[in-house]
Coordinates of C-alpha atoms in Angstrom, one line a residue:
X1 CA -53.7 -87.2 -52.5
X2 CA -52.6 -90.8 -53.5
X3 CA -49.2 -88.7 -53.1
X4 CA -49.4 -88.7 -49.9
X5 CA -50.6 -91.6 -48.5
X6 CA -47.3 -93.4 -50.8
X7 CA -45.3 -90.4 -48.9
X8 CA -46.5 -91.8 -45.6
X9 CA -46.5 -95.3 -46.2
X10 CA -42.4 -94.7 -47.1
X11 CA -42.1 -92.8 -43.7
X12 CA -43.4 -95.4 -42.1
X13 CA -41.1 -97.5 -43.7
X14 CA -38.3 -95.9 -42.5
X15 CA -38.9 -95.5 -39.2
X16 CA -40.5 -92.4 -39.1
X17 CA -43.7 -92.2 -37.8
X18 CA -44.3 -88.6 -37.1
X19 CA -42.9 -87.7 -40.9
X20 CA -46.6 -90.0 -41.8
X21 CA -48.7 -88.2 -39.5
X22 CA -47.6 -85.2 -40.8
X23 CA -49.1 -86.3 -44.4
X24 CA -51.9 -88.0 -43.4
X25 CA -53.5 -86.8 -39.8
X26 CA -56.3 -85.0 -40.8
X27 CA -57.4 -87.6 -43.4
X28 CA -60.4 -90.5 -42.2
X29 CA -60.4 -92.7 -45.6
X30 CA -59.4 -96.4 -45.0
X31 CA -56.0 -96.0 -46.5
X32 CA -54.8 -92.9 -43.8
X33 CA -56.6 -94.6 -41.1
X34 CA -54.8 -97.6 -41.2
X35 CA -51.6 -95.5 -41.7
X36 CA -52.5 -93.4 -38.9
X37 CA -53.4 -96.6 -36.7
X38 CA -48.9 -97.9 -37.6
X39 CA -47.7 -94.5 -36.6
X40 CA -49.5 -94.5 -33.3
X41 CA -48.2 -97.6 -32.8
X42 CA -44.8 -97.5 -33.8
X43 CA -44.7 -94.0 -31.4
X44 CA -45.9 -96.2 -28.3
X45 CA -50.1 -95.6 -27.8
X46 CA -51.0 -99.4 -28.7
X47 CA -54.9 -98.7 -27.7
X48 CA -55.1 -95.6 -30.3
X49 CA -53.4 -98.0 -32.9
X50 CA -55.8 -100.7 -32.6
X51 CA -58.8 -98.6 -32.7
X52 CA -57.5 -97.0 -35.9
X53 CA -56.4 -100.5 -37.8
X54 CA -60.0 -101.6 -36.6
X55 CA -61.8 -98.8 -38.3
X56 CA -59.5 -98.7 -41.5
X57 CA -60.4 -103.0 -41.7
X58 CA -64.6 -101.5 -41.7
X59 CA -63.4 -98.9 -44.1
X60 CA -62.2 -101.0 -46.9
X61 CA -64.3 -102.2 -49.1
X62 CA -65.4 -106.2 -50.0
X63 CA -62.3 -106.1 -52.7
X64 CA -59.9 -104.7 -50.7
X65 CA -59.6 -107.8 -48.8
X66 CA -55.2 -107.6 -49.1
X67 CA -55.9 -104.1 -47.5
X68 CA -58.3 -105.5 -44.5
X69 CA -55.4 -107.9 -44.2
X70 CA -52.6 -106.0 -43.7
X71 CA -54.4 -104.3 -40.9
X72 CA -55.6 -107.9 -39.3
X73 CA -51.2 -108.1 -39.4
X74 CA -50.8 -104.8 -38.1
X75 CA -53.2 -105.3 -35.5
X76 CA -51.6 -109.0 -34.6
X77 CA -48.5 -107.6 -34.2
X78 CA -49.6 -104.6 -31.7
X79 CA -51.1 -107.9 -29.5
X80 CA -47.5 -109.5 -29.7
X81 CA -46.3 -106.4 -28.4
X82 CA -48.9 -105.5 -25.8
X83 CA -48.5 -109.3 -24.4
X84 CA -52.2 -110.0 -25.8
X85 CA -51.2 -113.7 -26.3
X86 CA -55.1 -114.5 -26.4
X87 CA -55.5 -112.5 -29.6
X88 CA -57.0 -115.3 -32.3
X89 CA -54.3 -116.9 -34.4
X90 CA -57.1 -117.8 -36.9
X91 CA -57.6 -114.0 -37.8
X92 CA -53.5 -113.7 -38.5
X93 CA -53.5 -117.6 -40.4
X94 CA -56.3 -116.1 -42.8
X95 CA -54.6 -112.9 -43.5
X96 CA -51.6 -114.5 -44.2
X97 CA -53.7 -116.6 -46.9
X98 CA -54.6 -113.9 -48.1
X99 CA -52.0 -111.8 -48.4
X100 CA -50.4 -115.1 -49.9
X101 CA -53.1 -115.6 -52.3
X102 CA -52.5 -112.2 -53.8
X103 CA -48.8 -112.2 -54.1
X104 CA -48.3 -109.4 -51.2
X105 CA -45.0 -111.6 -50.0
X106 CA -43.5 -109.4 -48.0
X107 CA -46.2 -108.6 -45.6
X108 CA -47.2 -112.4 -45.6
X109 CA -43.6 -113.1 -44.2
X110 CA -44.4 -110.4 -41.8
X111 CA -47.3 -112.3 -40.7
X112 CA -45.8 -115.6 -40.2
X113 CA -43.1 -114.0 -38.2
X114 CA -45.2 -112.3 -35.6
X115 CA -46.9 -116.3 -35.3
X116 CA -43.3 -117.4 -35.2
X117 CA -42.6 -114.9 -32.2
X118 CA -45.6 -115.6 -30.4
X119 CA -45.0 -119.5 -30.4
X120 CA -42.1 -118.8 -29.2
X121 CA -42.9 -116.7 -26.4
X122 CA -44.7 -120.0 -25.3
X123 CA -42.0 -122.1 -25.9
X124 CA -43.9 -123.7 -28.4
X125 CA -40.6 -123.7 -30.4
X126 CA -40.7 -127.0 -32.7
X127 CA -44.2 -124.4 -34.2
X128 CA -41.9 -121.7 -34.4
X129 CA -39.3 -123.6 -36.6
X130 CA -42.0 -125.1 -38.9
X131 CA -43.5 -121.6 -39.9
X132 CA -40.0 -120.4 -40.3
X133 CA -39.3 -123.5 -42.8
X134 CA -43.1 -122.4 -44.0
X135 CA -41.8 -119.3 -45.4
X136 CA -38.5 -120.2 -46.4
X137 CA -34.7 -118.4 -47.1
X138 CA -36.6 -115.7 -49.8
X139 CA -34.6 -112.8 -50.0
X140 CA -36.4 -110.6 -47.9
X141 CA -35.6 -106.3 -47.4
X142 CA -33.4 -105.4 -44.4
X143 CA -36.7 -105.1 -42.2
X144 CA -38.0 -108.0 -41.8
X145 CA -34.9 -109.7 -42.3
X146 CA -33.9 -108.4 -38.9
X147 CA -37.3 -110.0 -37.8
X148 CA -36.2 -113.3 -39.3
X149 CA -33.1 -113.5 -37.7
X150 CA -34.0 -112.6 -34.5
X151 CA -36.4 -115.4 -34.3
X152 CA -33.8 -117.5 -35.4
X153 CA -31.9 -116.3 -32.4
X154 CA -34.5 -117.0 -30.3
X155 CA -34.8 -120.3 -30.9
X156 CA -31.3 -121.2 -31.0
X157 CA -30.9 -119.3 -27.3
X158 CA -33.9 -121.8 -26.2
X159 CA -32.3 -124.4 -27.6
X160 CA -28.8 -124.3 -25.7
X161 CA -27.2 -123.3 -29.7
X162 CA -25.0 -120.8 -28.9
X163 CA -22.9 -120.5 -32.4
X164 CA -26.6 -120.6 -34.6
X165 CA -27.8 -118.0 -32.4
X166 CA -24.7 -115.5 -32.8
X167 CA -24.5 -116.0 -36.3
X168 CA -28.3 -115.1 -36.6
X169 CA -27.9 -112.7 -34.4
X170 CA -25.0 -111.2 -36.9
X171 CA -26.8 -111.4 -39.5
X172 CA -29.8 -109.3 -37.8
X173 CA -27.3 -107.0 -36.9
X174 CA -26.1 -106.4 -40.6
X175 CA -29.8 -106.1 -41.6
X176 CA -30.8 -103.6 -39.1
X177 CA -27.9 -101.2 -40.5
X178 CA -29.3 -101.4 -43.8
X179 CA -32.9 -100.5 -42.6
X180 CA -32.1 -97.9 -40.5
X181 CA -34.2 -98.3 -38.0
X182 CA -33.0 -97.5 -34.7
X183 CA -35.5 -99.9 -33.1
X184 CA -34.9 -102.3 -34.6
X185 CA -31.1 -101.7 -34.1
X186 CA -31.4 -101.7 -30.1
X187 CA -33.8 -105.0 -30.2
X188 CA -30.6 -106.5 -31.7
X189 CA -28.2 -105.0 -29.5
X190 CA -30.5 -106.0 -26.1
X191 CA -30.9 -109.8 -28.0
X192 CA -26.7 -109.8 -27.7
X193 CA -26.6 -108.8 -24.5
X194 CA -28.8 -112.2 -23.0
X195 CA -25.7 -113.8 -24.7
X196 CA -23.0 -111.9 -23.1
X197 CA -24.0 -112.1 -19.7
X198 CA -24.0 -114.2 -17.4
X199 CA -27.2 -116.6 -17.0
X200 CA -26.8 -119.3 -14.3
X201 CA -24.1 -120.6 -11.4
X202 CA -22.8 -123.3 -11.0
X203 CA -22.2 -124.7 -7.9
X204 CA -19.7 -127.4 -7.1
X205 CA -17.4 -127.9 -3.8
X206 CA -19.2 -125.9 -1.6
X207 CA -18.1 -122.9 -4.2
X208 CA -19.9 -120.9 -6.8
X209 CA -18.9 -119.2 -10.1
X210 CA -21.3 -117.4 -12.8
X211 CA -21.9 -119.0 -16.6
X212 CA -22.6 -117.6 -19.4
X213 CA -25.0 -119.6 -22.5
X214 CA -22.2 -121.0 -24.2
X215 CA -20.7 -122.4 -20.6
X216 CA -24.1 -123.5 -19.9
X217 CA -24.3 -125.3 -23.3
X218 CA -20.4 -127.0 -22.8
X219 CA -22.0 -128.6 -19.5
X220 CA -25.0 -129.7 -20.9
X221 CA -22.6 -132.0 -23.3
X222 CA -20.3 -132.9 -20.7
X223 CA -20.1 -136.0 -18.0
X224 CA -21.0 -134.7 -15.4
X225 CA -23.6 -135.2 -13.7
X226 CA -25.5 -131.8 -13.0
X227 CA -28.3 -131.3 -10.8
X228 CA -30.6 -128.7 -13.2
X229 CA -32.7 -126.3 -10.9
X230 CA -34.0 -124.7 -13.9
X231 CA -35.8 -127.6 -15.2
X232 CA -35.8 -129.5 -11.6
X233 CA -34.2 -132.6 -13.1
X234 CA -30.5 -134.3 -12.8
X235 CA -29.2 -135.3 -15.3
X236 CA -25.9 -136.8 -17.3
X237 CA -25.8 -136.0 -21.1
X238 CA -28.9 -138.1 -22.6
X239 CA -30.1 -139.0 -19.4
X240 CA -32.4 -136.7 -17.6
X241 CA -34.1 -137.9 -14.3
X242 CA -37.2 -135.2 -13.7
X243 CA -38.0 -134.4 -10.4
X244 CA -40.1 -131.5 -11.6
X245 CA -43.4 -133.0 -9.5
X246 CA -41.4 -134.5 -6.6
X247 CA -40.2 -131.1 -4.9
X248 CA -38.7 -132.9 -2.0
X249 CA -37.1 -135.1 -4.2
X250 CA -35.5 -132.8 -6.0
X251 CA -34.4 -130.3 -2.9
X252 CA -32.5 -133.7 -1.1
X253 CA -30.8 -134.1 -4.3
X254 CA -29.9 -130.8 -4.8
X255 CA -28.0 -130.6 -1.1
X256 CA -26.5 -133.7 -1.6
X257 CA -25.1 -132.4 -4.9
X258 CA -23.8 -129.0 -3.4
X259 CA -21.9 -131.6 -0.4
X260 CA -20.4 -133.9 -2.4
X261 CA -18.2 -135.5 -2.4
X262 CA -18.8 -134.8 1.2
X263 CA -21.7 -136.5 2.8
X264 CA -24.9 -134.1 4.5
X265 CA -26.3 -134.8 7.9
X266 CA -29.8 -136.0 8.5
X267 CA -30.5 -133.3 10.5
X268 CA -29.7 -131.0 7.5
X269 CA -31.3 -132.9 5.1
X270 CA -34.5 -132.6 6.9
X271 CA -34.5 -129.0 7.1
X272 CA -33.9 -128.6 3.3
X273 CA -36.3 -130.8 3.0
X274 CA -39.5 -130.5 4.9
X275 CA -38.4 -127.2 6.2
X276 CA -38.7 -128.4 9.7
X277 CA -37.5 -126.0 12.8
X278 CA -37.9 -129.0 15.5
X279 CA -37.2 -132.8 14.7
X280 CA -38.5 -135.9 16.2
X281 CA -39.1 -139.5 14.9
X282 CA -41.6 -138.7 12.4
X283 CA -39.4 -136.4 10.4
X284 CA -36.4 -139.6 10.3
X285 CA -38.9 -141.9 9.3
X286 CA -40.1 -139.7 6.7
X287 CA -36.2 -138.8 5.6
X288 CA -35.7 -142.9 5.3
X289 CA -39.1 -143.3 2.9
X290 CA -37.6 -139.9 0.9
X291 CA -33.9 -141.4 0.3
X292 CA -35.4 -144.6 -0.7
X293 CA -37.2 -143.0 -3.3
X294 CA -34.7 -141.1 -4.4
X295 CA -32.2 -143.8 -4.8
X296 CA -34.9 -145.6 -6.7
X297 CA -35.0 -142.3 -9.0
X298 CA -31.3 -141.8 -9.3
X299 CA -30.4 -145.1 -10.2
X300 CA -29.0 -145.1 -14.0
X301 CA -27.1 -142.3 -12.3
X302 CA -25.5 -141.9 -9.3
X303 CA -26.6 -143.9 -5.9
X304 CA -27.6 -142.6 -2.5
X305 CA -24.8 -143.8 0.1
X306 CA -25.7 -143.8 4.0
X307 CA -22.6 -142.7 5.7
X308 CA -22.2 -142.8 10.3
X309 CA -23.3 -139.0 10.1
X310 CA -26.1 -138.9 6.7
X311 CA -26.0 -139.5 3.3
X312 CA -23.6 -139.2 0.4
X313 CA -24.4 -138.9 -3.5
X314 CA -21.9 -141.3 -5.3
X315 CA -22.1 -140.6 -9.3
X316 CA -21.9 -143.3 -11.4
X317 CA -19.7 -143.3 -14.1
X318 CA -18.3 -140.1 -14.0
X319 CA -16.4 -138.4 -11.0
X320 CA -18.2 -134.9 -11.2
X321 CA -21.5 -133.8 -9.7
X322 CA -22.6 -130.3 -10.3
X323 CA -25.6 -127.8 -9.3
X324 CA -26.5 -125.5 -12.5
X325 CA -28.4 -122.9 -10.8
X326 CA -30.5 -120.0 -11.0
X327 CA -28.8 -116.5 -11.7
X328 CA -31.5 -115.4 -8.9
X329 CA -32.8 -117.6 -6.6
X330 CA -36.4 -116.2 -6.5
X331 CA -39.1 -117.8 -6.0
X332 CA -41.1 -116.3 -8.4
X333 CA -38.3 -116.5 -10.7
X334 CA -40.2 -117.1 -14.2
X335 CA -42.8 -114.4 -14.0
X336 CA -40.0 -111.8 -13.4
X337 CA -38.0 -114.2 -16.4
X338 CA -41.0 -112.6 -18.5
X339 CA -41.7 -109.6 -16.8
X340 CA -37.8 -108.1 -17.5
X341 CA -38.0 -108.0 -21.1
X342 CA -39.7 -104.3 -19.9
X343 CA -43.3 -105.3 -21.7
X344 CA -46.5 -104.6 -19.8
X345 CA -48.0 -108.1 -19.3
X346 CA -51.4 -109.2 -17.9
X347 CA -51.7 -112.3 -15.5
X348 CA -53.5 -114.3 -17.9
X349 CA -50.7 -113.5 -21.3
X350 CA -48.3 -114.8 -18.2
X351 CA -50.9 -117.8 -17.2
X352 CA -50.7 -118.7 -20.9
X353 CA -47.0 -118.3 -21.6
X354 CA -46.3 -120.2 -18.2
X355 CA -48.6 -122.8 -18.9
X356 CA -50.4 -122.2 -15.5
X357 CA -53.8 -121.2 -13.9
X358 CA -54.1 -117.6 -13.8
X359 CA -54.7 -117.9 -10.1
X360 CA -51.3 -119.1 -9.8
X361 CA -50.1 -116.3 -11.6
X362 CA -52.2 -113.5 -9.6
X363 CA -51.1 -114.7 -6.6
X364 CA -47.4 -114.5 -7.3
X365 CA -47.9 -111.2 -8.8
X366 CA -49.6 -110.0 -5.7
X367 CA -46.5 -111.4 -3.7
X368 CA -44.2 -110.0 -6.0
X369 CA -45.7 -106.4 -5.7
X370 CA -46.1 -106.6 -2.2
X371 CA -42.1 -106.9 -2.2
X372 CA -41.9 -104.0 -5.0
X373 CA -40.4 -106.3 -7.4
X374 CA -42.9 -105.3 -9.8
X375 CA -45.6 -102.8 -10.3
X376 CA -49.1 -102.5 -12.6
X377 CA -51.2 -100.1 -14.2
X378 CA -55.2 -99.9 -15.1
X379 CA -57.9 -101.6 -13.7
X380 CA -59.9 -105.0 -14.5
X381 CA -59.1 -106.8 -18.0
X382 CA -56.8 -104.1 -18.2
X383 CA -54.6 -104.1 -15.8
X384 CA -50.6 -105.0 -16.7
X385 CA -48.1 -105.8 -14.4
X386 CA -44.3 -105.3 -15.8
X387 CA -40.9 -104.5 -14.0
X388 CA -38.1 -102.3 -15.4
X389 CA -35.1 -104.3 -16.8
X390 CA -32.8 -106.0 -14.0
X391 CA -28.7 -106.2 -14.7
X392 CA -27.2 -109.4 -14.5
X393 CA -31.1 -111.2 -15.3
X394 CA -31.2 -112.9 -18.5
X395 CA -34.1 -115.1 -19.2
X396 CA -33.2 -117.3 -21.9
X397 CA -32.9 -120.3 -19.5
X398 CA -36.3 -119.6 -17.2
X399 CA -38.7 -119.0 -20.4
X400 CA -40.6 -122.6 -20.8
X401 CA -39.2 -125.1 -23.5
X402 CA -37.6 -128.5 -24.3
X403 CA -34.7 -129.8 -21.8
X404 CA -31.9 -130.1 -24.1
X405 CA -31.0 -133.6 -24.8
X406 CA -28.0 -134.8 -26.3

């Protein structure tokens, strides 16, 4: 019998989940359940996975506690992929004591990965990196090498690095061939693709042209000044101006930046602005409060010039002003950033990730499926909304963390 279950266990490993149900489906001691509970997993029904990984944790015995923590892992990692970003980090820090403790190295790498991915799923990247540095460079078999380097990837993308993130991504790519694992293969070759298309515009002249990361990452170090829309700021290599909590601010600076060097009427400006369909005195006195304020903002980089006919933005040193916007201009654009990646989600895994109310959340999903931008399944606690994957959508730049700084 003990045959079997290491027959199952090295299906598993491979990739094969229906070879270990053939060996060990009709079996209900701890060692097949919690086999049972990765296969069902690995072949897509999360719920019957956690229920089995639950029962095999009961089944095992007081000294068994490496086996009860391989299936708090197991089970940590089916709420990374189910979006269960509540599920209690304590549980997965303890196992991964454990599993420390008694030498099991392998699957306490696994473990700090799947913390690794969820901090960074939250943009809590500087987390990320420590558990990474945690764990260190150990040699580590093709599996959850791939892991490794893919959360290396991630972070890099985050980070505006490009060059780290394809040479991670490389590496992954070398390590998924050795597993074998076709999974594991495609998470790579999907990771690649955020890199390879394109994932902002930039807007300059009145014109518009798509950029990929590494273009985005060139402007970032340049001198020009750029207006960001993804992080509502403006901003000239080290200096960054936020204007993420004055939206009127930040939508006067953004016309201006689209004009220049040409100037923008007030009458325009007030639209963008205060979305105003009728204008009187109010709205001009208003406009004069707003450009002061602005000017006061913008000072260490660029002033606010009234011309005959509105206002101009003058840079200061430098002689280019750019707009580095969205791929989609949505206004929901960050839940669908999280909804794309094809995972079913529920409003408070996105309250948490967004670092919003789930109110907030709820009501832009209701808006967005309203529109059929995206759709949900079950009822109550749970219910999940998701989206299929959209072409030309990358989210690398919408998913919260750190404005680069250079």
């Amino acid at each position: 019998m003990e045959s079997l279950i290491n027959a199952a266990a090295r299906a598993l490993e491979a990739g094969d989940p229906l070879g270990a149900l053939n060996r060990v489906a009709l079996r209900n001691d701890a060692p097949s359940l919690a086999l049972r509970g990765i296969a069902m997993a690995q072949l897509g029904d999360l719920a019957k996975a956690k229920t089995l990984l639950r029962s095999a944790a009961r089944a095992f015995g007081p000294r068994e506690a490496v086996a009860r923590a391989r299936c708090v892992v197991a089970e940590a990692e089916i709420a990374l992929v189910s979006r269960d970003l509540n599920w209690p980090e304590k549980m997965l820090a303890a196992a991964r004591a454990t599993l420390e403790k008694h030498g099991d190295v392998v699957n306490a790498t696994h473990a700090g990965h799947i913390e690794a991915r969820r901090l960074l799923l939250v943009g809590r990247l500087d987390e990320a990196e420590r558990i990474l540095a945690e764990l260190g460079p150990s040699p580590l078999p093709p599996a959850p090498q791939v892991v490794r380097e893919l959360v290396i990837a991630g972070i890099a993308i985050r980070r505006l690095r490009t060059k780290d993130a394809r040479a991670a991504l490389a590496r992954a790519a070398r390590a998924a061939s050795l597993a074998g694992i076709p999974g594991l293969t495609a998470e790579v070759e999907s990771t690649n693709r955020v890199l390879d298309t394109p994932a902002a515009r930039l807007i300059t002249h009145g014109d518009e042209r798509p950029l990929l990361l590494e273009q985005v990452e060139e402007l970032a170090a340049s001198d020009a000044l750029v207006v960001d829309t993804f992080h509502h700021a403006v901003r000239r290599r080290g200096t960054i101006v936020s204007l993420g909590t004055r939206p009127v601010l930040f939508a006067l600076a953004r016309i201006l930046a689209q004009a220049w060097p040409a100037d923008v009427t007030r009458e325009a400006l007030m639209a963008a602005a205060f979305r105003a369909r009728h204008v009187d005195e109010s709205h001009r006195a208003r406009l004069r409060v707003e450009i002061g304020r602005l000017r006061a903002k913008l000072m260490p980089l660029a002033d606010v010039a009234a011309t005959k006919q509105g206002f101009a933005l003058t840079p200061r040193k430098t002689q280019q002003v750019l707009v580095l916007a969205r791929p989609v201009e949505e206004k929901h654009a960050a839940v669908l950033a999280f909804l794309s990646d094809g995972e079913p989600w529920s409003s408070s895994a996105l309250a948490l990730a967004l670092g919003t109310s789930a109110r907030t959340v709820q009501r832009a999903l209701d808006e967005l499926a309203r529109s059929n931008k995206v759709q949900s399944f079950g009822h109550g606690r749970a219910r999940r909304w998701m989206m299929p994957p959209v072409p030309g959508f990358p989210t690398g730049l919408l998913l919260p963390g750190p404005l680069l700084k250079t």
